[in-house]
mmCIF file of C-alpha atoms and ligand atoms in Angstrom:
data_model
loop_
_atom_site.group_PDB
_atom_site.id
_atom_site.type_symbol
_atom_site.label_atom_id
_atom_site.label_comp_id
_atom_site.label_asym_id
_atom_site.label_seq_id
_atom_site.Cartn_x
_atom_site.Cartn_y
_atom_site.Cartn_z
ATOM 1 C CA MET B 826 120.839 2.964 81.256
ATOM 2 C CA ASN B 827 119.889 0.620 78.339
ATOM 3 C CA ARG B 828 120.163 1.859 74.728
ATOM 4 C CA ALA B 829 116.444 1.847 74.080
ATOM 5 C CA ARG B 830 115.824 4.177 76.947
ATOM 6 C CA GLU B 831 118.798 6.411 75.949
ATOM 7 C CA ASN B 832 117.352 6.874 72.507
ATOM 8 C CA ARG B 833 113.845 7.881 73.781
ATOM 9 C CA VAL B 834 112.798 11.272 72.656
ATOM 10 C CA SER B 835 112.827 14.015 75.311
ATOM 11 C CA PRO B 836 111.179 17.562 75.282
ATOM 12 C CA ALA B 837 114.675 18.944 74.481
ATOM 13 C CA THR B 838 115.199 16.680 71.420
ATOM 14 C CA LEU B 839 111.652 16.645 69.759
ATOM 15 C CA PRO B 840 111.440 19.348 67.089
ATOM 16 C CA PRO B 841 108.192 20.917 66.311
ATOM 17 C CA PRO B 842 106.434 20.083 62.953
ATOM 18 C CA GLU B 843 107.409 22.697 60.253
ATOM 19 C CA TRP B 844 103.790 23.997 60.391
ATOM 20 C CA TRP B 845 103.947 24.820 64.065
ATOM 21 C CA PRO B 846 104.739 28.612 63.975
ATOM 22 C CA GLU B 847 101.974 29.084 61.467
ATOM 23 C CA ALA B 848 99.554 27.087 63.629
ATOM 24 C CA ALA B 849 100.481 28.982 66.807
ATOM 25 C CA GLN B 850 99.941 32.239 65.045
ATOM 26 C CA ALA B 851 96.440 31.120 63.737
ATOM 27 C CA LEU B 852 95.453 30.256 67.287
ATOM 28 C CA LEU B 853 96.590 33.619 68.620
ATOM 29 C CA LEU B 854 94.624 35.444 65.818
ATOM 30 C CA ALA B 855 91.509 33.203 66.390
ATOM 31 C CA GLN B 856 91.525 34.131 70.047
ATOM 32 C CA GLY B 857 91.956 37.997 69.349
ATOM 33 C CA TYR B 858 95.695 38.394 69.687
ATOM 34 C CA ALA B 859 96.340 40.104 66.258
ATOM 35 C CA GLU B 860 98.637 42.235 68.355
ATOM 36 C CA LEU B 861 100.403 40.955 71.510
ATOM 37 C CA PRO B 862 99.057 42.506 74.667
ATOM 38 C CA GLU B 863 101.477 44.348 77.063
ATOM 39 C CA GLU B 864 103.883 42.180 79.019
ATOM 40 C CA PRO B 865 102.532 41.075 82.301
ATOM 41 C CA THR B 866 103.834 43.197 85.142
ATOM 42 C CA PRO B 867 105.298 41.567 88.173
ATOM 43 C CA ASN B 868 102.827 41.325 91.071
ATOM 44 C CA PRO B 869 104.047 43.454 94.013
ATOM 45 C CA GLU B 870 103.291 40.462 96.183
ATOM 46 C CA PRO B 871 103.554 37.245 94.346
ATOM 47 C CA LEU B 872 102.001 35.405 97.535
ATOM 48 C CA ASP B 873 98.664 37.067 96.616
ATOM 49 C CA GLY B 874 99.012 35.366 93.262
ATOM 50 C CA LEU B 875 99.981 31.982 94.736
ATOM 51 C CA ILE B 876 97.022 32.012 97.221
ATOM 52 C CA ARG B 877 94.599 32.984 94.382
ATOM 53 C CA LEU B 878 95.982 30.205 92.217
ATOM 54 C CA ILE B 879 95.543 27.525 95.012
ATOM 55 C CA LEU B 880 91.902 28.466 95.398
ATOM 56 C CA ALA B 881 91.237 28.523 91.694
ATOM 57 C CA GLN B 882 92.674 25.082 91.342
ATOM 58 C CA GLN B 883 90.123 23.656 93.678
ATOM 59 C CA ASN B 884 87.080 25.699 92.646
ATOM 60 C CA THR B 885 85.450 27.376 89.737
ATOM 61 C CA TRP B 886 86.689 30.976 89.018
ATOM 62 C CA ALA B 887 83.626 32.525 90.619
ATOM 63 C CA VAL B 888 83.799 30.556 93.875
ATOM 64 C CA ALA B 889 87.727 31.143 93.935
ATOM 65 C CA GLN B 890 87.060 34.873 93.579
ATOM 66 C CA ARG B 891 84.458 34.791 96.387
ATOM 67 C CA GLN B 892 86.978 33.116 98.616
ATOM 68 C CA TRP B 893 89.627 35.420 97.844
ATOM 69 C CA GLU B 894 87.624 38.498 98.523
ATOM 70 C CA ALA B 895 86.488 36.958 101.935
ATOM 71 C CA LEU B 896 89.990 36.097 102.860
ATOM 72 C CA ARG B 897 91.362 39.463 101.847
ATOM 73 C CA ALA B 898 88.570 41.288 103.884
ATOM 74 C CA ALA B 899 89.300 39.132 107.030
ATOM 75 C CA TYR B 900 92.919 39.130 106.733
ATOM 76 C CA PRO B 901 94.457 42.305 105.348
ATOM 77 C CA ARG B 902 97.936 40.825 106.352
ATOM 78 C CA TRP B 903 98.552 37.211 105.279
ATOM 79 C CA GLU B 904 100.614 36.607 108.512
ATOM 80 C CA LEU B 905 97.161 36.456 110.401
ATOM 81 C CA ALA B 906 95.702 33.993 107.947
ATOM 82 C CA LEU B 907 98.689 31.758 107.918
ATOM 83 C CA VAL B 908 98.575 31.148 111.632
ATOM 84 C CA ALA B 909 94.761 30.719 111.642
ATOM 85 C CA GLU B 910 93.117 27.304 112.129
ATOM 86 C CA PRO B 911 91.883 25.679 108.854
ATOM 87 C CA GLU B 912 88.391 25.661 110.398
ATOM 88 C CA THR B 913 88.523 29.343 110.995
ATOM 89 C CA LEU B 914 89.593 29.980 107.436
ATOM 90 C CA LYS B 915 86.817 27.720 105.973
ATOM 91 C CA ARG B 916 84.222 29.692 108.089
ATOM 92 C CA CYS B 917 85.743 33.092 106.945
ATOM 93 C CA CYS B 918 85.325 31.961 103.145
ATOM 94 C CA GLY B 919 81.664 30.897 104.017
ATOM 95 C CA LEU B 920 82.383 27.496 102.477
ATOM 96 C CA LEU B 921 81.837 23.802 103.364
ATOM 97 C CA GLY B 922 84.743 21.805 104.194
ATOM 98 C CA ALA B 923 84.725 20.111 100.816
ATOM 99 C CA ASP B 924 85.165 23.340 98.920
ATOM 100 C CA TRP B 925 88.305 24.363 100.812
ATOM 101 C CA PRO B 926 91.703 23.203 99.485
ATOM 102 C CA GLY B 927 92.427 21.330 102.723
ATOM 103 C CA PRO B 928 95.081 22.022 105.221
ATOM 104 C CA ASN B 929 97.892 20.838 103.163
ATOM 105 C CA ARG B 930 97.009 22.931 100.091
ATOM 106 C CA ALA B 931 95.709 25.961 102.008
ATOM 107 C CA PRO B 932 98.022 28.807 102.655
ATOM 108 C CA SER B 933 99.886 27.457 105.603
ATOM 109 C CA GLY B 934 102.387 28.452 108.160
ATOM 110 C CA ALA B 935 105.041 27.011 106.065
ATOM 111 C CA TYR B 936 104.900 29.889 103.733
ATOM 112 C CA CYS B 937 106.347 32.125 106.364
ATOM 113 C CA THR B 938 108.014 30.086 109.079
ATOM 114 C CA ASN B 939 111.199 29.535 106.945
ATOM 115 C CA TRP B 940 111.781 33.217 106.721
ATOM 116 C CA PRO B 941 113.819 34.959 109.326
ATOM 117 C CA SER B 942 111.497 37.937 109.486
ATOM 118 C CA GLY B 943 108.402 35.759 109.836
ATOM 119 C CA GLU B 944 106.855 38.031 107.197
ATOM 120 C CA ALA B 945 104.366 36.287 104.884
ATOM 121 C CA SER B 946 105.670 37.386 101.519
ATOM 122 C CA LEU B 947 107.163 36.048 98.351
ATOM 123 C CA ARG B 948 108.567 39.295 97.225
ATOM 124 C CA TRP B 949 112.051 37.923 97.615
ATOM 125 C CA LEU B 950 111.500 35.756 94.617
ATOM 126 C CA GLN B 951 111.687 38.792 92.451
ATOM 127 C CA ARG B 952 115.536 38.890 92.998
ATOM 128 C CA LEU B 953 116.124 35.415 91.875
ATOM 129 C CA ASP B 954 116.798 34.324 88.263
ATOM 130 C CA ASP B 955 114.112 32.224 86.525
ATOM 131 C CA ALA B 956 115.621 28.915 87.422
ATOM 132 C CA GLN B 957 116.133 29.648 91.002
ATOM 133 C CA ALA B 958 112.640 31.353 91.396
ATOM 134 C CA ARG B 959 111.228 28.009 89.854
ATOM 135 C CA ALA B 960 113.050 25.935 92.303
ATOM 136 C CA GLU B 961 112.111 27.890 95.416
ATOM 137 C CA LEU B 962 108.392 27.869 94.156
ATOM 138 C CA GLU B 963 108.294 24.250 93.579
ATOM 139 C CA ALA B 964 109.681 23.722 97.058
ATOM 140 C CA LEU B 965 106.518 25.357 98.531
ATOM 141 C CA PRO B 966 103.907 22.997 99.852
ATOM 142 C CA GLY B 967 101.151 22.512 97.383
ATOM 143 C CA VAL B 968 103.054 24.045 94.524
ATOM 144 C CA GLY B 969 103.831 21.879 91.485
ATOM 145 C CA ARG B 970 105.408 22.523 88.194
ATOM 146 C CA ARG B 971 102.252 23.977 86.662
ATOM 147 C CA SER B 972 101.425 26.288 89.467
ATOM 148 C CA ALA B 973 105.092 27.454 89.429
ATOM 149 C CA SER B 974 104.878 28.182 85.752
ATOM 150 C CA LEU B 975 101.691 30.176 86.149
ATOM 151 C CA LEU B 976 103.185 32.147 89.029
ATOM 152 C CA LEU B 977 106.509 32.788 87.073
ATOM 153 C CA LEU B 978 104.519 33.929 83.997
ATOM 154 C CA PHE B 979 101.801 35.935 85.346
ATOM 155 C CA HIS B 980 102.997 37.183 88.682
ATOM 156 C CA LEU B 981 106.726 37.342 88.255
ATOM 157 C CA ALA B 982 106.533 38.290 84.579
ATOM 158 C CA ARG B 983 109.052 35.501 83.535
ATOM 159 C CA PRO B 984 108.919 33.868 80.146
ATOM 160 C CA ALA B 985 107.620 30.529 81.444
ATOM 161 C CA ALA B 986 105.336 28.066 79.498
ATOM 162 C CA ALA B 987 102.377 26.751 81.193
ATOM 163 C CA VAL B 988 100.157 23.902 80.206
ATOM 164 C CA ASP B 989 96.676 23.178 81.731
ATOM 165 C CA GLY B 990 94.169 20.498 80.813
ATOM 166 C CA ASN B 991 92.912 22.278 77.735
ATOM 167 C CA ILE B 992 96.353 23.047 76.271
ATOM 168 C CA GLU B 993 97.338 19.363 77.099
ATOM 169 C CA ARG B 994 94.408 18.027 75.090
ATOM 170 C CA VAL B 995 95.008 20.272 72.029
ATOM 171 C CA LEU B 996 98.732 19.436 71.859
ATOM 172 C CA TRP B 997 97.909 15.712 72.114
ATOM 173 C CA ARG B 998 95.271 16.026 69.367
ATOM 174 C CA LEU B 999 97.547 17.954 67.144
ATOM 175 C CA GLU B 1000 100.012 15.092 67.736
ATOM 176 C CA VAL B 1001 102.878 17.569 68.191
ATOM 177 C CA VAL B 1002 103.925 15.629 71.344
ATOM 178 C CA PRO B 1003 103.662 11.873 71.991
ATOM 179 C CA PRO B 1004 100.441 10.740 73.705
ATOM 180 C CA THR B 1005 102.316 9.491 76.606
ATOM 181 C CA TRP B 1006 103.606 12.778 77.642
ATOM 182 C CA PRO B 1007 101.940 14.302 80.677
ATOM 183 C CA ALA B 1008 101.536 18.145 81.148
ATOM 184 C CA ALA B 1009 104.844 18.581 82.763
ATOM 185 C CA LYS B 1010 106.675 17.202 79.859
ATOM 186 C CA GLN B 1011 104.617 19.150 77.334
ATOM 187 C CA GLU B 1012 105.466 22.300 79.277
ATOM 188 C CA GLN B 1013 109.175 21.430 78.894
ATOM 189 C CA TRP B 1014 108.714 20.928 75.157
ATOM 190 C CA LEU B 1015 106.766 24.309 74.886
ATOM 191 C CA GLU B 1016 109.600 26.057 76.761
ATOM 192 C CA GLY B 1017 111.837 25.074 73.893
ATOM 193 C CA VAL B 1018 109.539 25.927 70.876
ATOM 194 C CA LEU B 1019 107.719 29.141 71.902
ATOM 195 C CA PRO B 1020 109.513 32.543 71.416
ATOM 196 C CA LEU B 1021 111.368 33.588 74.659
ATOM 197 C CA ASP B 1022 108.955 36.376 75.138
ATOM 198 C CA THR B 1023 106.838 36.793 78.246
ATOM 199 C CA ALA B 1024 104.019 38.802 76.383
ATOM 200 C CA TYR B 1025 103.869 36.110 73.788
ATOM 201 C CA ARG B 1026 103.871 33.222 76.227
ATOM 202 C CA ALA B 1027 101.110 34.878 78.256
ATOM 203 C CA ALA B 1028 98.941 35.447 75.045
ATOM 204 C CA PHE B 1029 99.581 31.821 73.991
ATOM 205 C CA HIS B 1030 98.682 30.431 77.200
ATOM 206 C CA ARG B 1031 95.358 32.361 77.453
ATOM 207 C CA ALA B 1032 94.509 31.561 73.751
ATOM 208 C CA GLY B 1033 95.327 27.865 74.236
ATOM 209 C CA VAL B 1034 93.139 27.639 77.319
ATOM 210 C CA ARG B 1035 90.211 29.351 75.658
ATOM 211 C CA HIS B 1036 90.639 27.319 72.510
ATOM 212 C CA GLY B 1037 90.438 24.057 74.604
ATOM 213 C CA ARG B 1038 87.294 25.335 76.531
ATOM 214 C CA GLU B 1039 85.456 26.744 73.504
ATOM 215 C CA VAL B 1040 86.462 24.792 70.466
ATOM 216 C CA CYS B 1041 88.634 21.725 71.171
ATOM 217 C CA THR B 1042 86.388 20.625 73.924
ATOM 218 C CA ARG B 1043 86.957 17.284 75.741
ATOM 219 C CA ARG B 1044 83.976 15.399 74.305
ATOM 220 C CA SER B 1045 82.734 17.361 71.255
ATOM 221 C CA PRO B 1046 85.512 19.247 69.534
ATOM 222 C CA ASP B 1047 84.215 21.584 66.865
ATOM 223 C CA CYS B 1048 86.734 20.596 64.221
ATOM 224 C CA PRO B 1049 84.826 22.094 61.207
ATOM 225 C CA SER B 1050 85.145 25.614 62.530
ATOM 226 C CA CYS B 1051 88.675 25.031 64.174
ATOM 227 C CA VAL B 1052 91.335 27.259 62.687
ATOM 228 C CA LEU B 1053 93.837 24.378 63.465
ATOM 229 C CA ASN B 1054 91.894 21.733 61.403
ATOM 230 C CA ARG B 1055 94.215 21.871 58.360
ATOM 231 C CA TRP B 1056 97.122 20.744 60.390
ATOM 232 C CA CYS B 1057 95.299 18.589 62.890
ATOM 233 C CA PRO B 1058 95.476 14.773 62.322
ATOM 234 C CA SER B 1059 92.626 14.222 64.779
ATOM 235 C CA ALA B 1060 90.199 16.506 62.711
ATOM 236 C CA GLU B 1061 89.259 13.931 60.302
ATOM 237 C CA LEU B 1062 88.480 11.374 62.937
ATOM 238 C CA PHE B 1063 86.234 13.745 64.810
ATOM 239 C CA MET B 1064 84.558 15.093 61.705
ATOM 240 C CA ALA B 1065 83.692 11.487 60.650
ATOM 241 C CA ALA B 1066 82.094 10.922 63.999
ATOM 242 C CA GLY B 1067 79.358 13.656 63.069
ATOM 243 C CA PRO B 1068 78.517 17.059 64.367
ATOM 244 C CA PRO B 1069 79.506 18.053 67.999
ATOM 245 C CA ALA B 1070 77.073 17.281 70.767
ATOM 246 C CA VAL B 1071 76.301 19.713 73.404
ATOM 247 C CA GLU B 1072 78.684 19.227 76.253
ATOM 248 C CA THR B 1073 77.182 18.784 79.648
ATOM 249 C CA ASP B 1074 80.227 19.552 81.709
HETATM 250 FE FE1 SF4 V 855 90.845 20.066 68.392
HETATM 251 FE FE2 SF4 V 855 89.577 19.450 66.123
HETATM 252 FE FE3 SF4 V 855 90.853 21.733 66.276
HETATM 253 FE FE4 SF4 V 855 92.191 19.357 66.088
HETATM 254 S S1 SF4 V 855 90.837 20.217 64.599
HETATM 255 S S2 SF4 V 855 92.663 21.093 67.506
HETATM 256 S S3 SF4 V 855 90.820 18.096 67.333
HETATM 257 S S4 SF4 V 855 89.092 21.253 67.446
#
């Protein structure tokens, strides 16, 4: 490896700015987390969480919720859904083909065929340590680092850090990570700088997502009313551009 590459900063070697803890606290307070909520409790069946997550990645929350309810009603046991034809699953959800995640991302037979019992379940993940559970999740079809992090945090109650497009945008604008870092690297960085506390990390995730949706929006961030503006190097730039326009998407 050449020397320049060896010296590149990594998520493990980039310290947070000194104002980071105060800014993170301001974000939590602004989003209603004066007190941390109770720690997430493990989902008795993490496969439920995974299927909901896969649906939600492809659709709005409302559509994903309808799909979930239709699937659950038609297939009280996932084993039946996992061996069903994708077309049957689509019809069951009452959706057009384009709305369905597709055979490669839909709950597929791969989720149960590797298990000796043939039972469609991810309960066994609960017995693994955090690193093992992540590795097993990321080995599942259609599950990347972000999905694995969300599953770990909200369905296995592990202290994972998860970054969606909203958090990714806020971290870039705050310039706490290099602009070249994708969400996966940002997530590794957050793993190192957030307190190792599941309740804190769950609250931080929710607060960050809401902040990105409601305040630090993609096209028209509302910097004047943002609680992070005193630390944010991007605020001046956006404020010089004038008042925020109404976002159309
Ligand atoms: Fe986003 Fe503006 Fe807040 Fe910075 S000050 S985090 S750009 S809304």
